[in-house]
Coordinates of C-alpha atoms and ligand atoms in Angstrom, one line a residue:
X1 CA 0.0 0.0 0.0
X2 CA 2.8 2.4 1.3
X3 CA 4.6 1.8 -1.8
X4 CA 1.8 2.6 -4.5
X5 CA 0.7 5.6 -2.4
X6 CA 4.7 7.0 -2.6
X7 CA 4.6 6.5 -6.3
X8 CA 1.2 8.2 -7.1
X9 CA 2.4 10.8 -5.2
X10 CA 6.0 11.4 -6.5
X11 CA 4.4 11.1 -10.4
X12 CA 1.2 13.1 -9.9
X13 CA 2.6 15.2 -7.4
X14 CA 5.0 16.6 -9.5
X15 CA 2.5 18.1 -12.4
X16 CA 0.6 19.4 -9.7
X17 CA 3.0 21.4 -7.6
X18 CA 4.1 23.0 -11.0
X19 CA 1.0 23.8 -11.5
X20 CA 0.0 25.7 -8.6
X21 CA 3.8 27.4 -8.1
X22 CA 3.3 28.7 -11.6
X23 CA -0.4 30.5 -10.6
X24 CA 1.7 31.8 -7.3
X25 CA 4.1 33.4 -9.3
X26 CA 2.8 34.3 -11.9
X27 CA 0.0 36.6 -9.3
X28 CA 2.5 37.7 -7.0
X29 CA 0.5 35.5 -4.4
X30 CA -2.2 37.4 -3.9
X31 CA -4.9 35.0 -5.5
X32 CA -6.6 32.3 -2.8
X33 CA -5.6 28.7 -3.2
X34 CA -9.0 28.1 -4.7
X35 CA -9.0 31.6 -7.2
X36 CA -5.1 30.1 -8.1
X37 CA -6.5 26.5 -8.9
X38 CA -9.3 27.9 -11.2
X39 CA -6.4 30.8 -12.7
X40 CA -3.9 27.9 -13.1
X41 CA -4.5 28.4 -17.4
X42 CA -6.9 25.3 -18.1
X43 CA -6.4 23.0 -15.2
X44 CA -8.2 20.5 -17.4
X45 CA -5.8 20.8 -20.1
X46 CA -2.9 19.8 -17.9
X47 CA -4.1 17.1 -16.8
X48 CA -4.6 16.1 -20.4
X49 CA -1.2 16.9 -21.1
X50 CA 0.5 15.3 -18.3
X51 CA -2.0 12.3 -19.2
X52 CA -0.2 12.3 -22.7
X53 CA 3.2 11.6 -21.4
X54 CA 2.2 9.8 -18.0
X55 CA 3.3 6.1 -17.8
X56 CA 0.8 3.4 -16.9
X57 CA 1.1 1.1 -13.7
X58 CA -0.4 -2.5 -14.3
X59 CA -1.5 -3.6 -10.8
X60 CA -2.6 -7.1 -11.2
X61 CA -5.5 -8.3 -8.7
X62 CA -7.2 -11.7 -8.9
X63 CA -9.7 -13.3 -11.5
X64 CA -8.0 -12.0 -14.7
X65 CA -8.7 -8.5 -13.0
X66 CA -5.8 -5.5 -13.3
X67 CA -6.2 -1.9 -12.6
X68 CA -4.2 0.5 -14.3
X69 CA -2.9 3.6 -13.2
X70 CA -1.9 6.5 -14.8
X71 CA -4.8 7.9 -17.2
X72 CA -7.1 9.8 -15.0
X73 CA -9.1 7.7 -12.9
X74 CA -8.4 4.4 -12.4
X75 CA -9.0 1.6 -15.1
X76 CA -9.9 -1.8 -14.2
X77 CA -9.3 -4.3 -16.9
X78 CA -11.3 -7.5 -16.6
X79 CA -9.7 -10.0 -19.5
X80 CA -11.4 -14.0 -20.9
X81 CA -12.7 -15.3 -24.2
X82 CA -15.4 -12.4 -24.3
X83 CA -13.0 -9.6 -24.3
X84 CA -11.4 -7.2 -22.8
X85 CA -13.7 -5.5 -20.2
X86 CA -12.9 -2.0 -19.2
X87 CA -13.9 0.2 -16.1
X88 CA -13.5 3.4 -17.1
X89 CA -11.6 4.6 -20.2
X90 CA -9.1 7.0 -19.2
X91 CA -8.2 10.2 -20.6
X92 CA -7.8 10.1 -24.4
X93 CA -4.2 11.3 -24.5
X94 CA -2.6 8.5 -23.3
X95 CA -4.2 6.2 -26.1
X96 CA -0.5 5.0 -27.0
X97 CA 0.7 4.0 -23.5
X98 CA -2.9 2.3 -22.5
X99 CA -2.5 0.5 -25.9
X100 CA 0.2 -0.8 -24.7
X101 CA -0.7 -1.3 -21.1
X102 CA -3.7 -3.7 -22.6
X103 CA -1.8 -5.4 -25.0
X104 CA 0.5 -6.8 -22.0
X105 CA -2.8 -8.1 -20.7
X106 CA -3.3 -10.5 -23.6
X107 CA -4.8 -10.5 -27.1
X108 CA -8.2 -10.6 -26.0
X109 CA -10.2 -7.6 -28.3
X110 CA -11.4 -5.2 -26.5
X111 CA -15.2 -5.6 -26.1
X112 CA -17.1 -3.5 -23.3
X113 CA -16.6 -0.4 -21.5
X114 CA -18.3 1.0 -18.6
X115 CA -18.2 4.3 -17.4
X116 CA -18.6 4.7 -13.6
X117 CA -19.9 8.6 -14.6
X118 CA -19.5 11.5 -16.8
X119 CA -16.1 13.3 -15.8
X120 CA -13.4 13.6 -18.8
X121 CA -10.4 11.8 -17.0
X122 CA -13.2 8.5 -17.2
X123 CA -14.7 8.9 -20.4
X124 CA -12.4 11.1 -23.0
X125 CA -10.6 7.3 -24.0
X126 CA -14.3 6.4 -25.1
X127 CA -13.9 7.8 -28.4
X128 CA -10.8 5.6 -29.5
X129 CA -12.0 2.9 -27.0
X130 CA -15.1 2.7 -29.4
X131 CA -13.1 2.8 -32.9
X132 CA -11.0 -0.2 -31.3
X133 CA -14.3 -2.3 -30.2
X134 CA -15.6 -1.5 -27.1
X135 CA -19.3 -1.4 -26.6
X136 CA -20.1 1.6 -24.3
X137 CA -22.4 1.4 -21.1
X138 CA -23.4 3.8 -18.7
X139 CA -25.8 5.2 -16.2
X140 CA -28.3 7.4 -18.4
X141 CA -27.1 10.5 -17.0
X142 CA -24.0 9.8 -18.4
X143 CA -25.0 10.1 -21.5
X144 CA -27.1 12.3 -21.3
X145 CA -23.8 15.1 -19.9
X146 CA -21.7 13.4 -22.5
X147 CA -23.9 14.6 -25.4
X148 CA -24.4 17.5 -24.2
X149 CA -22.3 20.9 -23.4
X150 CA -21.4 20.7 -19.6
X151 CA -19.8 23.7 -17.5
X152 CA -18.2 22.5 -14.3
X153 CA -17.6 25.8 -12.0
X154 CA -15.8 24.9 -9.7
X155 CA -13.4 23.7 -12.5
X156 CA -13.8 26.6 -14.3
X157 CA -14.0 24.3 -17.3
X158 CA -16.8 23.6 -20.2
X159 CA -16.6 20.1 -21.8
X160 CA -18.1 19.8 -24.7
X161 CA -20.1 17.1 -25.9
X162 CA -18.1 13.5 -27.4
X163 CA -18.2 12.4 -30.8
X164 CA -21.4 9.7 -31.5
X165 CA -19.3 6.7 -31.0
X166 CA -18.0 7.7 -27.6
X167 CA -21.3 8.3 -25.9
X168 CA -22.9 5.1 -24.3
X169 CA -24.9 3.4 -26.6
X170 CA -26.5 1.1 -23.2
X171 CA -27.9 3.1 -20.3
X172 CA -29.6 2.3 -17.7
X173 CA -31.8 3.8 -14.7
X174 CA -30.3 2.4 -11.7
X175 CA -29.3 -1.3 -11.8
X176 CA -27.8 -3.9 -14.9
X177 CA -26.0 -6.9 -14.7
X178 CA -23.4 -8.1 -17.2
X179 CA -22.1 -11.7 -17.1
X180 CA -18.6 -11.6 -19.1
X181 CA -15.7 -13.7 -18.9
X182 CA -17.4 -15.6 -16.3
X183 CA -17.8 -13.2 -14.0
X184 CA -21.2 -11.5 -12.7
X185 CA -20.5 -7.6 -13.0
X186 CA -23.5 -5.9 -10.9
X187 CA -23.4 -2.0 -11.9
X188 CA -25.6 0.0 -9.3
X189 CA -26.3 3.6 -9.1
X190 CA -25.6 5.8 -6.1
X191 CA -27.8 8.4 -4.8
X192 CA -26.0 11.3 -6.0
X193 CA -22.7 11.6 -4.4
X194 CA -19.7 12.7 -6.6
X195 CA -22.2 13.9 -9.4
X196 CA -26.1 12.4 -10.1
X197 CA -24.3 10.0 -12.8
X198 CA -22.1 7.5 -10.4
X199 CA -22.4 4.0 -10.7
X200 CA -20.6 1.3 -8.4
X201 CA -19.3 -2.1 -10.5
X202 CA -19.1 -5.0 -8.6
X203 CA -16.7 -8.2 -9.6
X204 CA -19.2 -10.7 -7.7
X205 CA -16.9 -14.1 -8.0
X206 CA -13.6 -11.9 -7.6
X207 CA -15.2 -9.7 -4.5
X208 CA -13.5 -6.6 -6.2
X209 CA -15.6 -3.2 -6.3
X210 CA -14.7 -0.2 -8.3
X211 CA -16.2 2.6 -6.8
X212 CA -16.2 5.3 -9.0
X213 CA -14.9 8.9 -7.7
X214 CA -17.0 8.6 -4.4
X215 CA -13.7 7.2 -3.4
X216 CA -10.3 8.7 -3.4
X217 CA -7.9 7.0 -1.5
X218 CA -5.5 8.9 0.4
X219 CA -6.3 12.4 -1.3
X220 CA -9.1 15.3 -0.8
X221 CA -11.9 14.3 -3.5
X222 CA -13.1 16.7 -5.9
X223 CA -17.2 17.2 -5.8
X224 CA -19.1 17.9 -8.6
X225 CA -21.9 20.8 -7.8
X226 CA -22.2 21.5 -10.8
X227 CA -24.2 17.7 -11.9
X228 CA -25.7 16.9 -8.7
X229 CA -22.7 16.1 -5.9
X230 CA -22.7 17.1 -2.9
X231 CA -21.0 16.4 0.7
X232 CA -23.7 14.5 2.2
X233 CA -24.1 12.6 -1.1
X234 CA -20.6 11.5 -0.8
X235 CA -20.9 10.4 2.7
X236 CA -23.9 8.7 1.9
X237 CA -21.7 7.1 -1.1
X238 CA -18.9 6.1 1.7
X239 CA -21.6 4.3 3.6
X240 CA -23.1 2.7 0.9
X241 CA -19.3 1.6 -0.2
X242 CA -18.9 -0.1 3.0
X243 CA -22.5 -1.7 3.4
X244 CA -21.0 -3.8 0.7
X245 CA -17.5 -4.4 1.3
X246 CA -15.8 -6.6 3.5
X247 CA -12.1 -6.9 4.8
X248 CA -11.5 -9.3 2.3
X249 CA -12.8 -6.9 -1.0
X250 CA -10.0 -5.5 -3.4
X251 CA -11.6 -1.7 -3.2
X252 CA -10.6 0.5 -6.6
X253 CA -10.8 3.7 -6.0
X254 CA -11.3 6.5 -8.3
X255 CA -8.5 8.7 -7.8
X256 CA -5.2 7.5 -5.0
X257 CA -3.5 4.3 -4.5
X258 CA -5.5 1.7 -6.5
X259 CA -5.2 -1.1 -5.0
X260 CA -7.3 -0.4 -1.6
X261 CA -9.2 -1.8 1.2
X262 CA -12.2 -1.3 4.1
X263 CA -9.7 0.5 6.4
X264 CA -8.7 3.2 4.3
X265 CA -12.2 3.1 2.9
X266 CA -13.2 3.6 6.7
X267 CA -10.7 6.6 7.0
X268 CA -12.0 8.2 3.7
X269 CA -15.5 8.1 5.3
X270 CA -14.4 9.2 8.8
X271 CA -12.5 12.4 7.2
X272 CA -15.3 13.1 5.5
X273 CA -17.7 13.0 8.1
X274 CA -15.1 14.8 10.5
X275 CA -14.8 17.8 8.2
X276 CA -18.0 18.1 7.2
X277 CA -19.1 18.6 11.4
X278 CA -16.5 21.3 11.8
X279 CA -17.4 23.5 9.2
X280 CA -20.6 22.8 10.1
X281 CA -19.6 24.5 13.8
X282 CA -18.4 27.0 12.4
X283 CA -21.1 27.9 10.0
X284 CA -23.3 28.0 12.8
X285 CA -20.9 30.5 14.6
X286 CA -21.6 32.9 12.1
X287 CA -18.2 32.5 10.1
X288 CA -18.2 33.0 6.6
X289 CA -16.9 31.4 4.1
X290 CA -13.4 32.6 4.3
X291 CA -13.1 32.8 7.5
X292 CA -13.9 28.8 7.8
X293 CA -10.9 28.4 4.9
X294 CA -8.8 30.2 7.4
X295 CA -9.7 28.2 10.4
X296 CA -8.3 25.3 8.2
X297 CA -11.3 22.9 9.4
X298 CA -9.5 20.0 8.2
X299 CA -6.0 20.5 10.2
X300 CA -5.9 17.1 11.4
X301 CA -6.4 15.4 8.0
X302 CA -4.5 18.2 5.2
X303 CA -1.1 16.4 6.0
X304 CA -2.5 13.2 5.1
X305 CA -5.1 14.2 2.4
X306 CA -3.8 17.5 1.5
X307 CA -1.2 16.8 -0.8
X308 CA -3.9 15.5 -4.5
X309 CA -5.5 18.0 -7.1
X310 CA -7.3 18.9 -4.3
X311 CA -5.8 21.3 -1.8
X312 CA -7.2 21.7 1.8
X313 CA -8.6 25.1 0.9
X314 CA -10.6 23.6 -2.0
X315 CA -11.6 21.2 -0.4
X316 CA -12.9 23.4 2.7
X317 CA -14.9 25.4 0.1
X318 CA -16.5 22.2 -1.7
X319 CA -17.1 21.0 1.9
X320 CA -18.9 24.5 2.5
X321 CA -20.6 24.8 -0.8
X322 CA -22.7 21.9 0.5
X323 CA -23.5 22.2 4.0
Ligands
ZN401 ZN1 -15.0 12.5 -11.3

């Protein structure tokens, strides 16, 4: 665990920190962690670049299951006679080094691909995903933001809508159940929690779950006002997470180490909670918004979970935004 957590951090760390320095200087300081995050020049677009010359990490996991890491959110690759079954398709850019990445898996096609929501670093590989085989299946809401123009504010970003062949062509309301490869893959939606399009995709025989972004291991998680997240919804998402999980469950997060478990699930869910009651407090004292960012309501957890995309003054002010 310790190991995969040092490398995620050394290789996304590093785009990162440049990122933010370059806002600092380039303002003379004066902007707020969260004004400097949206000034950065097109987050977005960095990530994309890094994602273009990011290496990928082949974890491998049981049941002809792998995750890899290093295209966005995390990918779980599920390989057999039907295909190549993908969880999540990464960001676009780095269609040369996931090529590659799955080609090391075997010479399986690839057949399916399942988005666990909306967001770009899941679903920009559809396109190219689609060209090389892969049926596309999704929560409707999904497609419905993925044909559709899409400003997230709090990224300061508008996405535009995919080409045809990289929006879901299979939707469904809440609940469908593939069997591929032998395996029963149970995809359930969450109340609302990161955004109003997560699923959860469950490897039954392989107890493996890949929950989508209302898990980030190790790091502050971004929430997505903007299509129906929220604070409580991601709580609500932790506890639905564990109501399924067991000490024994391989637990993919969507962001952080990959390779994770109910502990750190636990802590995920207990930081949430934790911050979410002290800026609560202070709401209720009459503080404002920045003057909860500078009571730093998440001191005990910013060493730990400070240090992802998402700073502990972002993350104060999605925490606020909600409550
Ligand atoms: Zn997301």
């Amino acid at each position: 665990m310790q190991a995969s957590k040092k490398h995620f951090m050394s290789r996304r760390g590093f785009c990162l920190c440049c990122v933010g320095g370059a806002a600092y200087a380039a303002t003379g300081g004066w902007l707020t962690p969260r004004e400097a995050f949206a000034e950065a020049r097109g987050l977005v677009s960095t990530f994309k670049d890094h994602a273009a010359i990011a290496s990928i990490a082949t974890h491998k996991l049981r049941n002809n299951i792998s995750v890899l890491e290093g295209s966005g959110g995390n990918i779980a690759v599920l390989t057999g006679p039907d295909g190549k079954v993908l969880i999540d398709g990464g960001i676009g850019a780095s269609r040369p080094q996931l090529t590659k990445a799955l080609a090391d898996l075997g010479t399986d096609p690839i057949s399916h691909l399942v988005n666990t929501h909306w967001h770009f670093d899941h679903t920009s590989g559809n396109e190219w995903l689609h060209a090389a085989g892969a049926k596309i299946i999704a929560q409707e809401n999904t497609r419905k933001y993925l044909s559709e123009v899409e400003r997230v504010e709090d990224w300061d970003y508008n996405f535009l809508p995919l080409r045809q062949g990289g929006i879901p062509s299979e939707v469904f309301a809440a609940e469908h159940t593939l069997k591929l490869n032998g395996a029963t893959i149970r995809l359930k939606r969450y109340t609302p929690a990161h955004t109003d399009s997560d699923i959860s995709v469950t490897f039954g025989e392989a107890d493996v779950l890949h929950t989508g972004d209302t898990y980030w291991n190790g790091i502050y998680p971004f929430i997505d006002y903007s299509t129906g997240g929220s604070i409580d919804g991601m709580i609500a998402g932790s506890d639905a997470n564990l109501a399924v999980t067991t000490n024994k469950t391989i637990i993919i997060p969507g962001h952080g180490g990959p390779v994770s478990n109910k502990s750190e699930l636990q802590a995920f869910h207990d930081m949430l909670a934790a911050i979410r009651e002290n800026i609560v407090t202070l709401k209720k004292n009459g503080k404002s918004k920045d003057e909860i960012v500078a009571a730093k309501p998440g001191a005990a957890f910013d060493a730990k979970w400070g240090g992802g995309p998402i700073d502990p003054d972002f993350f104060t002010r999605l925490v606020y935004e909600g409550v």
